[in-house]
Short mmCIF file of C-alpha atoms in Angstrom, two decimals:
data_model
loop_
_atom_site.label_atom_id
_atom_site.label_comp_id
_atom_site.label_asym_id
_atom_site.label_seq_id
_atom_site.Cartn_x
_atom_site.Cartn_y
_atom_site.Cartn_z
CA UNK A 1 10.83 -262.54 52.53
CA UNK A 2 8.94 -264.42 54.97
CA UNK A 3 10.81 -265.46 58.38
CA UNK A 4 10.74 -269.05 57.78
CA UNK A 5 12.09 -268.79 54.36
CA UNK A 6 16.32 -268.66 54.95
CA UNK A 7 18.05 -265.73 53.48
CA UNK A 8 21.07 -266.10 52.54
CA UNK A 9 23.60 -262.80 51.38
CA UNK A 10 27.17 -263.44 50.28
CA UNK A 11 28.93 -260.39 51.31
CA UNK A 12 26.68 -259.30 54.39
CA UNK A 13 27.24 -258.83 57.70
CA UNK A 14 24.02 -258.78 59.22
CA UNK A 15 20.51 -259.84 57.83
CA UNK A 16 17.99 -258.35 59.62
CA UNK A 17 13.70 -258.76 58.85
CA UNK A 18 12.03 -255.81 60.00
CA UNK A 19 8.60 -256.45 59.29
CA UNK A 20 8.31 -257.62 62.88
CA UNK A 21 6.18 -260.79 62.16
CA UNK A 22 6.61 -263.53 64.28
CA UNK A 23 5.62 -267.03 63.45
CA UNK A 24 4.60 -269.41 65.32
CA UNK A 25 5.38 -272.66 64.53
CA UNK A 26 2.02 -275.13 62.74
CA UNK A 27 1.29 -277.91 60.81
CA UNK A 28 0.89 -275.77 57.87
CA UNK A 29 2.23 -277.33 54.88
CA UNK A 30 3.86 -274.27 52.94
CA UNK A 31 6.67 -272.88 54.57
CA UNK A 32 6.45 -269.62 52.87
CA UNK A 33 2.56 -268.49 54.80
CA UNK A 34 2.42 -266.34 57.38
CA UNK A 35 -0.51 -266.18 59.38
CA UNK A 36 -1.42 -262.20 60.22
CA UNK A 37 -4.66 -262.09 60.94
CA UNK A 38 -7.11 -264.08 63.47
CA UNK A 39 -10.61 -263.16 63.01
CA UNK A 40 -13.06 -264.90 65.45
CA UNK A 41 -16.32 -266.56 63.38
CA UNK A 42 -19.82 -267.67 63.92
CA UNK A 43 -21.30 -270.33 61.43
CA UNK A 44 -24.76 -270.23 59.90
CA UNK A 45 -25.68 -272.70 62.84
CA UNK A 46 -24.28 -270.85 65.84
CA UNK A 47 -21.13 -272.87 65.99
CA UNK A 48 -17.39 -270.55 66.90
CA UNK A 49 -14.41 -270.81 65.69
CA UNK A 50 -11.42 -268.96 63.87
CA UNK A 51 -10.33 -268.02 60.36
CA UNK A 52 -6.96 -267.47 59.68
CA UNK A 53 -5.53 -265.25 57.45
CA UNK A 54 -2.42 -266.24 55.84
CA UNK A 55 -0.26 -264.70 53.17
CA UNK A 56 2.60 -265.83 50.94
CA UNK A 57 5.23 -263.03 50.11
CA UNK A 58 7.08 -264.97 47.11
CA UNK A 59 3.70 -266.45 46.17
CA UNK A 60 1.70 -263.37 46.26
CA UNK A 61 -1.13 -265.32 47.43
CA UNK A 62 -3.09 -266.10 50.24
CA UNK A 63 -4.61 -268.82 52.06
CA UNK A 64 -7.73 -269.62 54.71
CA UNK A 65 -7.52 -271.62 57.74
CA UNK A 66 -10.85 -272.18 59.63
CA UNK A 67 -10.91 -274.42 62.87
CA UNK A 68 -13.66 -274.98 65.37
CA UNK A 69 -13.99 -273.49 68.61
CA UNK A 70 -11.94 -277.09 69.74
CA UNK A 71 -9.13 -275.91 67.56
CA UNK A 72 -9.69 -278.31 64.80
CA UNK A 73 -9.40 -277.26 61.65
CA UNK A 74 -12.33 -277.50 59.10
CA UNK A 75 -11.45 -276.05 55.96
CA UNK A 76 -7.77 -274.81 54.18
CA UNK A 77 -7.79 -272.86 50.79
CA UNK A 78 -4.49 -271.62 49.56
CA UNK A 79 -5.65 -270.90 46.20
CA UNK A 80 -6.31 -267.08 46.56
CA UNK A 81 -4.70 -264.56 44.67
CA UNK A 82 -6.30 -261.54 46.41
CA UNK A 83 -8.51 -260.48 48.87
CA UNK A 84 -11.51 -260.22 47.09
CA UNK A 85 -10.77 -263.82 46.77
CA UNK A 86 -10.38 -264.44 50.56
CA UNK A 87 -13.57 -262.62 51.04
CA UNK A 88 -15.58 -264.62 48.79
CA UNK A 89 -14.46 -267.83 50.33
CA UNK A 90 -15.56 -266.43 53.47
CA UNK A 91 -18.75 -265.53 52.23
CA UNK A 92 -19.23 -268.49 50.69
CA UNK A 93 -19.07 -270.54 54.00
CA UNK A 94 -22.01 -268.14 55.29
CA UNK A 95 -19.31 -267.12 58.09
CA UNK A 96 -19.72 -264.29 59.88
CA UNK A 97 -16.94 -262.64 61.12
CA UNK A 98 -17.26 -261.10 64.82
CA UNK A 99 -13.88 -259.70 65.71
CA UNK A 100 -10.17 -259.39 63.76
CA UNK A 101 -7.41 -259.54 65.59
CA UNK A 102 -3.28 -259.27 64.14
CA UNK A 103 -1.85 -261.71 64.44
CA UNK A 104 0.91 -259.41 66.48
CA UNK A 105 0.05 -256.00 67.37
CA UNK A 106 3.21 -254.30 66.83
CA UNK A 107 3.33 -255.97 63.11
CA UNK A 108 3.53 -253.06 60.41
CA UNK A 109 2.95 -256.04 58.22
CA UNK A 110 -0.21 -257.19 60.13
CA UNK A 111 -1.39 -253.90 60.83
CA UNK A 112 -1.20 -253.37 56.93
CA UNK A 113 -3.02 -256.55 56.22
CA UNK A 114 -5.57 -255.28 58.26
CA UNK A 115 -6.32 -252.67 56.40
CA UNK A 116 -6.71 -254.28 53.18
CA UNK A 117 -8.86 -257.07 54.53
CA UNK A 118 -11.13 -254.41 56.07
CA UNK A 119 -11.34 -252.57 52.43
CA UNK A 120 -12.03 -255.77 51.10
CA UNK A 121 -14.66 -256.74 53.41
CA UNK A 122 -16.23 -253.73 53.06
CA UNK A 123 -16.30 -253.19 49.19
CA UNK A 124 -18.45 -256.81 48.71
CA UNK A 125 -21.19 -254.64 51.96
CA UNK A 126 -19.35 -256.06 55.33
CA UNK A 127 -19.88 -253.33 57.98
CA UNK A 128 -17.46 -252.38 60.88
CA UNK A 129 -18.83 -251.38 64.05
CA UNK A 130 -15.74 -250.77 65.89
CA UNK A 131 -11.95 -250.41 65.46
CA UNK A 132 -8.62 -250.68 67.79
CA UNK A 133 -5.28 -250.64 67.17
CA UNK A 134 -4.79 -254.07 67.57
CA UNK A 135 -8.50 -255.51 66.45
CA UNK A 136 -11.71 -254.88 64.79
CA UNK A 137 -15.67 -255.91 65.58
CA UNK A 138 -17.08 -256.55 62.29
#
């Protein structure tokens, strides 16, 4: 289960979540996101900013975040059920993606999302150019 999401076990003595995700605490209005990945954007127009990724354990879903290089947000779409859903939305915004970073580096969680965003990017003809542990230039 996600971290902000209580557990709660009758007969245990210790509950532990060892995904290693921390969250940090935002406006977002579903409790049961979190963010792992932060990839940096450039619009159509030259304007920066970020997408973030979000994902939904008990929902099985995900959802976009984009704000502008201020740190406002522009657009929020929670209605994706997979990647390939994720990656559409971010093609449809003509964004192009410039670096992808986890949202924390020691996350097997993150790290995995990662991976599956790169697949996904790259099945619909994103290329990487580079890869680190802890980000990618796309």
């Amino acid at each position: 289960m996600n971290e902000r999401l209580p557990i709660f076990a009758s007969n245990a003595v210790l509950t532990e979540f060892h995904g290693g995700t921390s969250i940090e605490e935002t406006d977002f209005p579903y409790p049961d996101y979190a963010v792992v990945l932060v990839c940096d954007t450039e619009s159509p127009g030259g304007d920066t900013g970020t997408l973030e990724l979000w994902h939904s354990i008990a929902r099985n879903d995900y959802a976009v975040l984009v704000r502008g290089h201020d740190g406002r947000e522009v657009l929020r779409d929670a209605v994706n059920d997979d990647l390939p859903g994720v990656v559409a939305t971010v093609s449809d915004l003509g964004l192009v993606l410039t670096q992808l970073h986890l949202a924390q580096a020691s996350s097997p969680y993150c790290a995995l999302a990662r991976d599956l965003f790169l697949k996904a990017l790259g099945d619909v003809g994103y290329q990487q150019e580079h890869q680190e542990a802890d980000h990618a230039d796309l």
